[in-house]
């Protein structure tokens, strides 16, 4: 354990997250830290960079928490699915305006949830979706165990098949140079009207091919970010 002897607390600074990690990096550079643990599912966040560089230069151990956020992220994804099918946003708008009109809701049972990236987060999404009566299908680069998925697709043709079959698409791939260069998803999705949800550690939606292609090919698709 160590005590941070910083005169200005991170919460008072404009970018508290970045400031905190810069202060921690300074402690590492002073030789006062022997082990850095990141409470995150990935270590690619920009605010982590100063601390990672300092720890690497000092040759100290770095660890992180793969899989620890699978359940809360999956819960958030399922919340969006239920919000869309049960029109919770529209209900909230009616409540705020003190009006009421019948809304044509959808039963999520039987809906197909396609997960691009069938790892820990994707598998937990599939488990929760299946428990609510939805069908869960996944895609990964290489074949593997099905886990909580009804079916697993691989390869380019498999990705096309998953996208065409899905009512909801969850992008849960890690943020790597390979995934940032993935081919666009929008041309396959067309105007299917399916919902896309990006998990927190996936490539940034503002720069991903999926996002840019959606703008061009599918005005009916709702894009939500976790």
mmCIF file with all atom_site columns, C-alpha atoms in Angstrom:
data_model
loop_
_atom_site.group_PDB
_atom_site.id
_atom_site.type_symbol
_atom_site.label_atom_id
_atom_site.label_alt_id
_atom_site.label_comp_id
_atom_site.label_asym_id
_atom_site.label_entity_id
_atom_site.label_seq_id
_atom_site.pdbx_PDB_ins_code
_atom_site.Cartn_x
_atom_site.Cartn_y
_atom_site.Cartn_z
_atom_site.occupancy
_atom_site.B_iso_or_equiv
_atom_site.pdbx_formal_charge
_atom_site.auth_seq_id
_atom_site.auth_comp_id
_atom_site.auth_asym_id
_atom_site.auth_atom_id
_atom_site.pdbx_PDB_model_num
ATOM 1   C CA . UNK A 1 1   ? 0.000   0.000   0.000   1.00 0.00 ? 1   UNK A CA 1
ATOM 2   C CA . UNK A 1 2   ? 1.096   3.592   -0.545  1.00 0.00 ? 2   UNK A CA 1
ATOM 3   C CA . UNK A 1 3   ? -0.221  7.072   0.207   1.00 0.00 ? 3   UNK A CA 1
ATOM 4   C CA . UNK A 1 4   ? -0.513  9.656   -2.557  1.00 0.00 ? 4   UNK A CA 1
ATOM 5   C CA . UNK A 1 5   ? 1.129   12.878  -1.396  1.00 0.00 ? 5   UNK A CA 1
ATOM 6   C CA . UNK A 1 6   ? -0.452  15.152  -4.000  1.00 0.00 ? 6   UNK A CA 1
ATOM 7   C CA . UNK A 1 7   ? -1.397  18.694  -3.042  1.00 0.00 ? 7   UNK A CA 1
ATOM 8   C CA . UNK A 1 8   ? -4.339  18.826  -5.455  1.00 0.00 ? 8   UNK A CA 1
ATOM 9   C CA . UNK A 1 9   ? -6.899  16.054  -5.383  1.00 0.00 ? 9   UNK A CA 1
ATOM 10  C CA . UNK A 1 10  ? -7.752  14.492  -8.720  1.00 0.00 ? 10  UNK A CA 1
ATOM 11  C CA . UNK A 1 11  ? -11.439 15.280  -8.411  1.00 0.00 ? 11  UNK A CA 1
ATOM 12  C CA . UNK A 1 12  ? -10.713 19.031  -8.522  1.00 0.00 ? 12  UNK A CA 1
ATOM 13  C CA . UNK A 1 13  ? -8.912  18.874  -11.843 1.00 0.00 ? 13  UNK A CA 1
ATOM 14  C CA . UNK A 1 14  ? -10.613 19.219  -15.257 1.00 0.00 ? 14  UNK A CA 1
ATOM 15  C CA . UNK A 1 15  ? -9.792  15.660  -16.300 1.00 0.00 ? 15  UNK A CA 1
ATOM 16  C CA . UNK A 1 16  ? -9.710  13.817  -12.995 1.00 0.00 ? 16  UNK A CA 1
ATOM 17  C CA . UNK A 1 17  ? -9.086  10.372  -14.493 1.00 0.00 ? 17  UNK A CA 1
ATOM 18  C CA . UNK A 1 18  ? -6.050  11.446  -16.509 1.00 0.00 ? 18  UNK A CA 1
ATOM 19  C CA . UNK A 1 19  ? -4.740  13.497  -13.587 1.00 0.00 ? 19  UNK A CA 1
ATOM 20  C CA . UNK A 1 20  ? -5.009  10.575  -11.206 1.00 0.00 ? 20  UNK A CA 1
ATOM 21  C CA . UNK A 1 21  ? -3.051  8.226   -13.472 1.00 0.00 ? 21  UNK A CA 1
ATOM 22  C CA . UNK A 1 22  ? -0.400  10.885  -14.066 1.00 0.00 ? 22  UNK A CA 1
ATOM 23  C CA . UNK A 1 23  ? 0.022   11.213  -10.300 1.00 0.00 ? 23  UNK A CA 1
ATOM 24  C CA . UNK A 1 24  ? 0.288   7.442   -9.935  1.00 0.00 ? 24  UNK A CA 1
ATOM 25  C CA . UNK A 1 25  ? 2.874   7.389   -12.723 1.00 0.00 ? 25  UNK A CA 1
ATOM 26  C CA . UNK A 1 26  ? 4.888   9.951   -10.779 1.00 0.00 ? 26  UNK A CA 1
ATOM 27  C CA . UNK A 1 27  ? 4.871   7.641   -7.749  1.00 0.00 ? 27  UNK A CA 1
ATOM 28  C CA . UNK A 1 28  ? 6.189   4.833   -9.948  1.00 0.00 ? 28  UNK A CA 1
ATOM 29  C CA . UNK A 1 29  ? 8.956   7.058   -11.308 1.00 0.00 ? 29  UNK A CA 1
ATOM 30  C CA . UNK A 1 30  ? 9.974   7.871   -7.725  1.00 0.00 ? 30  UNK A CA 1
ATOM 31  C CA . UNK A 1 31  ? 10.498  4.171   -7.055  1.00 0.00 ? 31  UNK A CA 1
ATOM 32  C CA . UNK A 1 32  ? 7.722   3.946   -4.478  1.00 0.00 ? 32  UNK A CA 1
ATOM 33  C CA . UNK A 1 33  ? 5.601   1.306   -6.237  1.00 0.00 ? 33  UNK A CA 1
ATOM 34  C CA . UNK A 1 34  ? 6.365   -2.374  -6.756  1.00 0.00 ? 34  UNK A CA 1
ATOM 35  C CA . UNK A 1 35  ? 3.162   -3.539  -8.408  1.00 0.00 ? 35  UNK A CA 1
ATOM 36  C CA . UNK A 1 36  ? 0.482   -1.787  -10.495 1.00 0.00 ? 36  UNK A CA 1
ATOM 37  C CA . UNK A 1 37  ? -2.969  -3.327  -10.788 1.00 0.00 ? 37  UNK A CA 1
ATOM 38  C CA . UNK A 1 38  ? -5.567  -1.868  -13.164 1.00 0.00 ? 38  UNK A CA 1
ATOM 39  C CA . UNK A 1 39  ? -9.217  -2.248  -12.169 1.00 0.00 ? 39  UNK A CA 1
ATOM 40  C CA . UNK A 1 40  ? -10.252 -2.472  -15.812 1.00 0.00 ? 40  UNK A CA 1
ATOM 41  C CA . UNK A 1 41  ? -11.169 -5.122  -18.364 1.00 0.00 ? 41  UNK A CA 1
ATOM 42  C CA . UNK A 1 42  ? -8.497  -3.784  -20.753 1.00 0.00 ? 42  UNK A CA 1
ATOM 43  C CA . UNK A 1 43  ? -5.389  -1.637  -20.545 1.00 0.00 ? 43  UNK A CA 1
ATOM 44  C CA . UNK A 1 44  ? -5.749  0.338   -23.773 1.00 0.00 ? 44  UNK A CA 1
ATOM 45  C CA . UNK A 1 45  ? -7.411  3.463   -22.351 1.00 0.00 ? 45  UNK A CA 1
ATOM 46  C CA . UNK A 1 46  ? -5.577  6.688   -23.143 1.00 0.00 ? 46  UNK A CA 1
ATOM 47  C CA . UNK A 1 47  ? -5.530  7.733   -19.493 1.00 0.00 ? 47  UNK A CA 1
ATOM 48  C CA . UNK A 1 48  ? -3.593  4.555   -18.581 1.00 0.00 ? 48  UNK A CA 1
ATOM 49  C CA . UNK A 1 49  ? -0.677  5.346   -20.919 1.00 0.00 ? 49  UNK A CA 1
ATOM 50  C CA . UNK A 1 50  ? 1.477   7.475   -18.546 1.00 0.00 ? 50  UNK A CA 1
ATOM 51  C CA . UNK A 1 51  ? 1.210   4.857   -15.806 1.00 0.00 ? 51  UNK A CA 1
ATOM 52  C CA . UNK A 1 52  ? 1.879   1.941   -18.175 1.00 0.00 ? 52  UNK A CA 1
ATOM 53  C CA . UNK A 1 53  ? 4.962   3.683   -19.608 1.00 0.00 ? 53  UNK A CA 1
ATOM 54  C CA . UNK A 1 54  ? 6.294   4.487   -16.155 1.00 0.00 ? 54  UNK A CA 1
ATOM 55  C CA . UNK A 1 55  ? 5.733   0.922   -14.918 1.00 0.00 ? 55  UNK A CA 1
ATOM 56  C CA . UNK A 1 56  ? 7.323   -0.551  -18.028 1.00 0.00 ? 56  UNK A CA 1
ATOM 57  C CA . UNK A 1 57  ? 10.358  1.720   -17.711 1.00 0.00 ? 57  UNK A CA 1
ATOM 58  C CA . UNK A 1 58  ? 10.712  0.780   -14.037 1.00 0.00 ? 58  UNK A CA 1
ATOM 59  C CA . UNK A 1 59  ? 10.357  -2.917  -14.803 1.00 0.00 ? 59  UNK A CA 1
ATOM 60  C CA . UNK A 1 60  ? 7.599   -3.469  -12.230 1.00 0.00 ? 60  UNK A CA 1
ATOM 61  C CA . UNK A 1 61  ? 4.715   -5.916  -12.404 1.00 0.00 ? 61  UNK A CA 1
ATOM 62  C CA . UNK A 1 62  ? 1.455   -4.863  -14.087 1.00 0.00 ? 62  UNK A CA 1
ATOM 63  C CA . UNK A 1 63  ? -1.822  -6.790  -13.822 1.00 0.00 ? 63  UNK A CA 1
ATOM 64  C CA . UNK A 1 64  ? -5.455  -6.127  -14.739 1.00 0.00 ? 64  UNK A CA 1
ATOM 65  C CA . UNK A 1 65  ? -8.949  -7.648  -14.356 1.00 0.00 ? 65  UNK A CA 1
ATOM 66  C CA . UNK A 1 66  ? -9.999  -9.587  -17.473 1.00 0.00 ? 66  UNK A CA 1
ATOM 67  C CA . UNK A 1 67  ? -13.563 -10.819 -17.189 1.00 0.00 ? 67  UNK A CA 1
ATOM 68  C CA . UNK A 1 68  ? -14.490 -8.896  -14.061 1.00 0.00 ? 68  UNK A CA 1
ATOM 69  C CA . UNK A 1 69  ? -16.864 -6.581  -15.928 1.00 0.00 ? 69  UNK A CA 1
ATOM 70  C CA . UNK A 1 70  ? -18.654 -9.263  -17.956 1.00 0.00 ? 70  UNK A CA 1
ATOM 71  C CA . UNK A 1 71  ? -21.736 -9.268  -15.733 1.00 0.00 ? 71  UNK A CA 1
ATOM 72  C CA . UNK A 1 72  ? -22.318 -5.484  -15.407 1.00 0.00 ? 72  UNK A CA 1
ATOM 73  C CA . UNK A 1 73  ? -21.703 -4.931  -19.128 1.00 0.00 ? 73  UNK A CA 1
ATOM 74  C CA . UNK A 1 74  ? -24.058 -7.788  -20.017 1.00 0.00 ? 74  UNK A CA 1
ATOM 75  C CA . UNK A 1 75  ? -26.690 -6.354  -17.686 1.00 0.00 ? 75  UNK A CA 1
ATOM 76  C CA . UNK A 1 76  ? -26.365 -3.009  -19.449 1.00 0.00 ? 76  UNK A CA 1
ATOM 77  C CA . UNK A 1 77  ? -26.754 -4.638  -22.864 1.00 0.00 ? 77  UNK A CA 1
ATOM 78  C CA . UNK A 1 78  ? -29.855 -6.545  -21.764 1.00 0.00 ? 78  UNK A CA 1
ATOM 79  C CA . UNK A 1 79  ? -31.264 -3.342  -20.258 1.00 0.00 ? 79  UNK A CA 1
ATOM 80  C CA . UNK A 1 80  ? -31.010 -1.717  -23.691 1.00 0.00 ? 80  UNK A CA 1
ATOM 81  C CA . UNK A 1 81  ? -32.665 -4.695  -25.357 1.00 0.00 ? 81  UNK A CA 1
ATOM 82  C CA . UNK A 1 82  ? -35.607 -4.482  -22.935 1.00 0.00 ? 82  UNK A CA 1
ATOM 83  C CA . UNK A 1 83  ? -35.700 -0.688  -23.286 1.00 0.00 ? 83  UNK A CA 1
ATOM 84  C CA . UNK A 1 84  ? -36.039 -1.032  -27.054 1.00 0.00 ? 84  UNK A CA 1
ATOM 85  C CA . UNK A 1 85  ? -38.598 -3.830  -27.069 1.00 0.00 ? 85  UNK A CA 1
ATOM 86  C CA . UNK A 1 86  ? -40.707 -2.384  -24.243 1.00 0.00 ? 86  UNK A CA 1
ATOM 87  C CA . UNK A 1 87  ? -40.276 1.217   -25.465 1.00 0.00 ? 87  UNK A CA 1
ATOM 88  C CA . UNK A 1 88  ? -39.122 2.547   -22.116 1.00 0.00 ? 88  UNK A CA 1
ATOM 89  C CA . UNK A 1 89  ? -37.735 5.747   -23.628 1.00 0.00 ? 89  UNK A CA 1
ATOM 90  C CA . UNK A 1 90  ? -41.093 6.535   -25.211 1.00 0.00 ? 90  UNK A CA 1
ATOM 91  C CA . UNK A 1 91  ? -42.900 5.751   -21.959 1.00 0.00 ? 91  UNK A CA 1
ATOM 92  C CA . UNK A 1 92  ? -40.556 8.123   -20.116 1.00 0.00 ? 92  UNK A CA 1
ATOM 93  C CA . UNK A 1 93  ? -41.216 10.861  -22.680 1.00 0.00 ? 93  UNK A CA 1
ATOM 94  C CA . UNK A 1 94  ? -44.969 10.419  -22.273 1.00 0.00 ? 94  UNK A CA 1
ATOM 95  C CA . UNK A 1 95  ? -44.630 10.510  -18.502 1.00 0.00 ? 95  UNK A CA 1
ATOM 96  C CA . UNK A 1 96  ? -42.581 13.711  -18.666 1.00 0.00 ? 96  UNK A CA 1
ATOM 97  C CA . UNK A 1 97  ? -45.129 15.388  -20.937 1.00 0.00 ? 97  UNK A CA 1
ATOM 98  C CA . UNK A 1 98  ? -48.083 14.042  -18.912 1.00 0.00 ? 98  UNK A CA 1
ATOM 99  C CA . UNK A 1 99  ? -49.583 12.389  -21.975 1.00 0.00 ? 99  UNK A CA 1
ATOM 100 C CA . UNK A 1 100 ? -50.517 8.819   -22.775 1.00 0.00 ? 100 UNK A CA 1
ATOM 101 C CA . UNK A 1 101 ? -50.928 6.950   -26.012 1.00 0.00 ? 101 UNK A CA 1
ATOM 102 C CA . UNK A 1 102 ? -50.828 3.223   -26.730 1.00 0.00 ? 102 UNK A CA 1
ATOM 103 C CA . UNK A 1 103 ? -47.379 2.011   -27.783 1.00 0.00 ? 103 UNK A CA 1
ATOM 104 C CA . UNK A 1 104 ? -46.787 -1.037  -29.942 1.00 0.00 ? 104 UNK A CA 1
ATOM 105 C CA . UNK A 1 105 ? -44.290 -2.983  -27.835 1.00 0.00 ? 105 UNK A CA 1
ATOM 106 C CA . UNK A 1 106 ? -42.364 -6.071  -28.859 1.00 0.00 ? 106 UNK A CA 1
ATOM 107 C CA . UNK A 1 107 ? -41.941 -9.272  -26.916 1.00 0.00 ? 107 UNK A CA 1
ATOM 108 C CA . UNK A 1 108 ? -38.181 -9.921  -26.624 1.00 0.00 ? 108 UNK A CA 1
ATOM 109 C CA . UNK A 1 109 ? -38.749 -13.655 -26.399 1.00 0.00 ? 109 UNK A CA 1
ATOM 110 C CA . UNK A 1 110 ? -37.648 -15.263 -29.623 1.00 0.00 ? 110 UNK A CA 1
ATOM 111 C CA . UNK A 1 111 ? -35.535 -12.275 -30.678 1.00 0.00 ? 111 UNK A CA 1
ATOM 112 C CA . UNK A 1 112 ? -32.057 -13.148 -31.934 1.00 0.00 ? 112 UNK A CA 1
ATOM 113 C CA . UNK A 1 113 ? -29.081 -11.566 -30.170 1.00 0.00 ? 113 UNK A CA 1
ATOM 114 C CA . UNK A 1 114 ? -25.924 -11.798 -32.268 1.00 0.00 ? 114 UNK A CA 1
ATOM 115 C CA . UNK A 1 115 ? -22.652 -11.205 -30.461 1.00 0.00 ? 115 UNK A CA 1
ATOM 116 C CA . UNK A 1 116 ? -19.566 -10.247 -32.475 1.00 0.00 ? 116 UNK A CA 1
ATOM 117 C CA . UNK A 1 117 ? -16.807 -11.409 -30.144 1.00 0.00 ? 117 UNK A CA 1
ATOM 118 C CA . UNK A 1 118 ? -17.806 -14.548 -28.246 1.00 0.00 ? 118 UNK A CA 1
ATOM 119 C CA . UNK A 1 119 ? -15.449 -14.077 -25.302 1.00 0.00 ? 119 UNK A CA 1
ATOM 120 C CA . UNK A 1 120 ? -16.209 -13.574 -21.625 1.00 0.00 ? 120 UNK A CA 1
ATOM 121 C CA . UNK A 1 121 ? -18.437 -10.516 -22.056 1.00 0.00 ? 121 UNK A CA 1
ATOM 122 C CA . UNK A 1 122 ? -20.185 -11.962 -25.095 1.00 0.00 ? 122 UNK A CA 1
ATOM 123 C CA . UNK A 1 123 ? -20.822 -15.272 -23.358 1.00 0.00 ? 123 UNK A CA 1
ATOM 124 C CA . UNK A 1 124 ? -22.401 -13.505 -20.371 1.00 0.00 ? 124 UNK A CA 1
ATOM 125 C CA . UNK A 1 125 ? -24.622 -11.485 -22.720 1.00 0.00 ? 125 UNK A CA 1
ATOM 126 C CA . UNK A 1 126 ? -25.687 -14.767 -24.335 1.00 0.00 ? 126 UNK A CA 1
ATOM 127 C CA . UNK A 1 127 ? -26.413 -16.385 -20.976 1.00 0.00 ? 127 UNK A CA 1
ATOM 128 C CA . UNK A 1 128 ? -28.645 -13.527 -19.825 1.00 0.00 ? 128 UNK A CA 1
ATOM 129 C CA . UNK A 1 129 ? -30.401 -13.210 -23.180 1.00 0.00 ? 129 UNK A CA 1
ATOM 130 C CA . UNK A 1 130 ? -31.128 -16.933 -23.258 1.00 0.00 ? 130 UNK A CA 1
ATOM 131 C CA . UNK A 1 131 ? -32.553 -16.765 -19.727 1.00 0.00 ? 131 UNK A CA 1
ATOM 132 C CA . UNK A 1 132 ? -35.078 -14.199 -21.008 1.00 0.00 ? 132 UNK A CA 1
ATOM 133 C CA . UNK A 1 133 ? -36.181 -16.430 -23.877 1.00 0.00 ? 133 UNK A CA 1
ATOM 134 C CA . UNK A 1 134 ? -34.018 -14.920 -26.619 1.00 0.00 ? 134 UNK A CA 1
ATOM 135 C CA . UNK A 1 135 ? -31.815 -16.851 -29.011 1.00 0.00 ? 135 UNK A CA 1
ATOM 136 C CA . UNK A 1 136 ? -28.102 -16.132 -28.724 1.00 0.00 ? 136 UNK A CA 1
ATOM 137 C CA . UNK A 1 137 ? -25.663 -16.630 -31.565 1.00 0.00 ? 137 UNK A CA 1
ATOM 138 C CA . UNK A 1 138 ? -22.016 -15.602 -31.595 1.00 0.00 ? 138 UNK A CA 1
ATOM 139 C CA . UNK A 1 139 ? -19.114 -14.928 -33.927 1.00 0.00 ? 139 UNK A CA 1
ATOM 140 C CA . UNK A 1 140 ? -15.418 -15.403 -33.306 1.00 0.00 ? 140 UNK A CA 1
ATOM 141 C CA . UNK A 1 141 ? -12.357 -15.648 -35.522 1.00 0.00 ? 141 UNK A CA 1
ATOM 142 C CA . UNK A 1 142 ? -11.729 -19.307 -34.770 1.00 0.00 ? 142 UNK A CA 1
ATOM 143 C CA . UNK A 1 143 ? -14.023 -22.189 -33.886 1.00 0.00 ? 143 UNK A CA 1
ATOM 144 C CA . UNK A 1 144 ? -14.400 -23.023 -30.207 1.00 0.00 ? 144 UNK A CA 1
ATOM 145 C CA . UNK A 1 145 ? -16.850 -24.144 -27.554 1.00 0.00 ? 145 UNK A CA 1
ATOM 146 C CA . UNK A 1 146 ? -20.395 -22.809 -27.777 1.00 0.00 ? 146 UNK A CA 1
ATOM 147 C CA . UNK A 1 147 ? -20.651 -21.857 -24.100 1.00 0.00 ? 147 UNK A CA 1
ATOM 148 C CA . UNK A 1 148 ? -24.008 -20.117 -23.630 1.00 0.00 ? 148 UNK A CA 1
ATOM 149 C CA . UNK A 1 149 ? -24.518 -19.654 -27.372 1.00 0.00 ? 149 UNK A CA 1
ATOM 150 C CA . UNK A 1 150 ? -26.976 -21.615 -29.454 1.00 0.00 ? 150 UNK A CA 1
ATOM 151 C CA . UNK A 1 151 ? -24.588 -21.434 -32.383 1.00 0.00 ? 151 UNK A CA 1
ATOM 152 C CA . UNK A 1 152 ? -21.151 -20.024 -33.181 1.00 0.00 ? 152 UNK A CA 1
ATOM 153 C CA . UNK A 1 153 ? -20.141 -18.593 -36.561 1.00 0.00 ? 153 UNK A CA 1
ATOM 154 C CA . UNK A 1 154 ? -16.631 -18.025 -37.872 1.00 0.00 ? 154 UNK A CA 1
ATOM 155 C CA . UNK A 1 155 ? -15.034 -16.349 -40.870 1.00 0.00 ? 155 UNK A CA 1
ATOM 156 C CA . UNK A 1 156 ? -16.356 -13.713 -43.253 1.00 0.00 ? 156 UNK A CA 1
ATOM 157 C CA . UNK A 1 157 ? -19.355 -15.742 -44.355 1.00 0.00 ? 157 UNK A CA 1
ATOM 158 C CA . UNK A 1 158 ? -20.176 -16.559 -40.753 1.00 0.00 ? 158 UNK A CA 1
ATOM 159 C CA . UNK A 1 159 ? -20.164 -12.880 -39.826 1.00 0.00 ? 159 UNK A CA 1
ATOM 160 C CA . UNK A 1 160 ? -22.512 -12.088 -42.711 1.00 0.00 ? 160 UNK A CA 1
ATOM 161 C CA . UNK A 1 161 ? -24.846 -14.883 -41.594 1.00 0.00 ? 161 UNK A CA 1
ATOM 162 C CA . UNK A 1 162 ? -24.891 -13.639 -37.988 1.00 0.00 ? 162 UNK A CA 1
ATOM 163 C CA . UNK A 1 163 ? -25.611 -10.056 -38.994 1.00 0.00 ? 163 UNK A CA 1
ATOM 164 C CA . UNK A 1 164 ? -28.435 -11.028 -41.334 1.00 0.00 ? 164 UNK A CA 1
ATOM 165 C CA . UNK A 1 165 ? -30.092 -13.234 -38.710 1.00 0.00 ? 165 UNK A CA 1
ATOM 166 C CA . UNK A 1 166 ? -29.806 -10.917 -35.708 1.00 0.00 ? 166 UNK A CA 1
ATOM 167 C CA . UNK A 1 167 ? -32.392 -8.546  -34.272 1.00 0.00 ? 167 UNK A CA 1
ATOM 168 C CA . UNK A 1 168 ? -29.784 -7.151  -31.886 1.00 0.00 ? 168 UNK A CA 1
ATOM 169 C CA . UNK A 1 169 ? -26.051 -7.047  -32.555 1.00 0.00 ? 169 UNK A CA 1
ATOM 170 C CA . UNK A 1 170 ? -23.587 -6.675  -29.697 1.00 0.00 ? 170 UNK A CA 1
ATOM 171 C CA . UNK A 1 171 ? -20.018 -5.717  -30.631 1.00 0.00 ? 171 UNK A CA 1
ATOM 172 C CA . UNK A 1 172 ? -17.838 -7.147  -27.859 1.00 0.00 ? 172 UNK A CA 1
ATOM 173 C CA . UNK A 1 173 ? -14.444 -7.496  -29.502 1.00 0.00 ? 173 UNK A CA 1
ATOM 174 C CA . UNK A 1 174 ? -11.276 -6.182  -27.842 1.00 0.00 ? 174 UNK A CA 1
ATOM 175 C CA . UNK A 1 175 ? -9.850  -2.871  -28.995 1.00 0.00 ? 175 UNK A CA 1
ATOM 176 C CA . UNK A 1 176 ? -6.842  -4.012  -31.030 1.00 0.00 ? 176 UNK A CA 1
ATOM 177 C CA . UNK A 1 177 ? -5.204  -2.917  -34.312 1.00 0.00 ? 177 UNK A CA 1
ATOM 178 C CA . UNK A 1 178 ? -6.956  -5.857  -35.998 1.00 0.00 ? 178 UNK A CA 1
ATOM 179 C CA . UNK A 1 179 ? -10.457 -5.000  -34.768 1.00 0.00 ? 179 UNK A CA 1
ATOM 180 C CA . UNK A 1 180 ? -9.991  -1.318  -35.561 1.00 0.00 ? 180 UNK A CA 1
ATOM 181 C CA . UNK A 1 181 ? -9.437  -2.338  -39.175 1.00 0.00 ? 181 UNK A CA 1
ATOM 182 C CA . UNK A 1 182 ? -12.377 -4.754  -39.426 1.00 0.00 ? 182 UNK A CA 1
ATOM 183 C CA . UNK A 1 183 ? -14.482 -4.434  -42.535 1.00 0.00 ? 183 UNK A CA 1
ATOM 184 C CA . UNK A 1 184 ? -17.685 -2.365  -42.283 1.00 0.00 ? 184 UNK A CA 1
ATOM 185 C CA . UNK A 1 185 ? -20.774 -4.084  -40.912 1.00 0.00 ? 185 UNK A CA 1
ATOM 186 C CA . UNK A 1 186 ? -23.327 -1.700  -42.353 1.00 0.00 ? 186 UNK A CA 1
ATOM 187 C CA . UNK A 1 187 ? -23.433 -3.027  -45.906 1.00 0.00 ? 187 UNK A CA 1
ATOM 188 C CA . UNK A 1 188 ? -24.456 -6.450  -44.610 1.00 0.00 ? 188 UNK A CA 1
ATOM 189 C CA . UNK A 1 189 ? -26.966 -5.071  -42.109 1.00 0.00 ? 189 UNK A CA 1
ATOM 190 C CA . UNK A 1 190 ? -28.533 -2.832  -44.717 1.00 0.00 ? 190 UNK A CA 1
ATOM 191 C CA . UNK A 1 191 ? -31.842 -1.480  -43.467 1.00 0.00 ? 191 UNK A CA 1
ATOM 192 C CA . UNK A 1 192 ? -32.670 -4.385  -41.191 1.00 0.00 ? 192 UNK A CA 1
ATOM 193 C CA . UNK A 1 193 ? -33.463 -2.009  -38.341 1.00 0.00 ? 193 UNK A CA 1
ATOM 194 C CA . UNK A 1 194 ? -31.529 -4.078  -35.838 1.00 0.00 ? 194 UNK A CA 1
ATOM 195 C CA . UNK A 1 195 ? -29.963 -2.484  -32.790 1.00 0.00 ? 195 UNK A CA 1
ATOM 196 C CA . UNK A 1 196 ? -26.198 -2.283  -32.409 1.00 0.00 ? 196 UNK A CA 1
ATOM 197 C CA . UNK A 1 197 ? -24.578 -2.051  -28.997 1.00 0.00 ? 197 UNK A CA 1
ATOM 198 C CA . UNK A 1 198 ? -20.846 -1.503  -28.513 1.00 0.00 ? 198 UNK A CA 1
ATOM 199 C CA . UNK A 1 199 ? -19.300 -2.838  -25.306 1.00 0.00 ? 199 UNK A CA 1
ATOM 200 C CA . UNK A 1 200 ? -16.988 -0.529  -23.387 1.00 0.00 ? 200 UNK A CA 1
ATOM 201 C CA . UNK A 1 201 ? -13.711 -2.105  -24.505 1.00 0.00 ? 201 UNK A CA 1
ATOM 202 C CA . UNK A 1 202 ? -14.587 -2.372  -28.203 1.00 0.00 ? 202 UNK A CA 1
ATOM 203 C CA . UNK A 1 203 ? -13.169 0.032   -30.807 1.00 0.00 ? 203 UNK A CA 1
ATOM 204 C CA . UNK A 1 204 ? -14.498 3.561   -30.343 1.00 0.00 ? 204 UNK A CA 1
ATOM 205 C CA . UNK A 1 205 ? -17.810 3.838   -32.236 1.00 0.00 ? 205 UNK A CA 1
ATOM 206 C CA . UNK A 1 206 ? -16.888 7.291   -33.545 1.00 0.00 ? 206 UNK A CA 1
ATOM 207 C CA . UNK A 1 207 ? -13.985 5.814   -35.497 1.00 0.00 ? 207 UNK A CA 1
ATOM 208 C CA . UNK A 1 208 ? -15.045 2.216   -36.123 1.00 0.00 ? 208 UNK A CA 1
ATOM 209 C CA . UNK A 1 209 ? -15.962 1.004   -39.638 1.00 0.00 ? 209 UNK A CA 1
ATOM 210 C CA . UNK A 1 210 ? -19.272 -0.215  -38.211 1.00 0.00 ? 210 UNK A CA 1
ATOM 211 C CA . UNK A 1 211 ? -20.244 3.300   -37.194 1.00 0.00 ? 211 UNK A CA 1
ATOM 212 C CA . UNK A 1 212 ? -19.257 5.005   -40.424 1.00 0.00 ? 212 UNK A CA 1
ATOM 213 C CA . UNK A 1 213 ? -20.979 2.402   -42.573 1.00 0.00 ? 213 UNK A CA 1
ATOM 214 C CA . UNK A 1 214 ? -24.191 2.666   -40.527 1.00 0.00 ? 214 UNK A CA 1
ATOM 215 C CA . UNK A 1 215 ? -24.387 6.374   -41.362 1.00 0.00 ? 215 UNK A CA 1
ATOM 216 C CA . UNK A 1 216 ? -24.205 5.528   -45.055 1.00 0.00 ? 216 UNK A CA 1
ATOM 217 C CA . UNK A 1 217 ? -26.347 2.432   -45.360 1.00 0.00 ? 217 UNK A CA 1
ATOM 218 C CA . UNK A 1 218 ? -28.870 2.236   -42.552 1.00 0.00 ? 218 UNK A CA 1
ATOM 219 C CA . UNK A 1 219 ? -30.933 5.119   -41.246 1.00 0.00 ? 219 UNK A CA 1
ATOM 220 C CA . UNK A 1 220 ? -33.237 2.675   -39.435 1.00 0.00 ? 220 UNK A CA 1
ATOM 221 C CA . UNK A 1 221 ? -30.544 1.231   -37.216 1.00 0.00 ? 221 UNK A CA 1
ATOM 222 C CA . UNK A 1 222 ? -30.350 2.440   -33.629 1.00 0.00 ? 222 UNK A CA 1
ATOM 223 C CA . UNK A 1 223 ? -26.790 2.603   -32.318 1.00 0.00 ? 223 UNK A CA 1
ATOM 224 C CA . UNK A 1 224 ? -26.257 2.495   -28.582 1.00 0.00 ? 224 UNK A CA 1
ATOM 225 C CA . UNK A 1 225 ? -23.038 2.561   -26.637 1.00 0.00 ? 225 UNK A CA 1
ATOM 226 C CA . UNK A 1 226 ? -22.194 0.816   -23.399 1.00 0.00 ? 226 UNK A CA 1
#
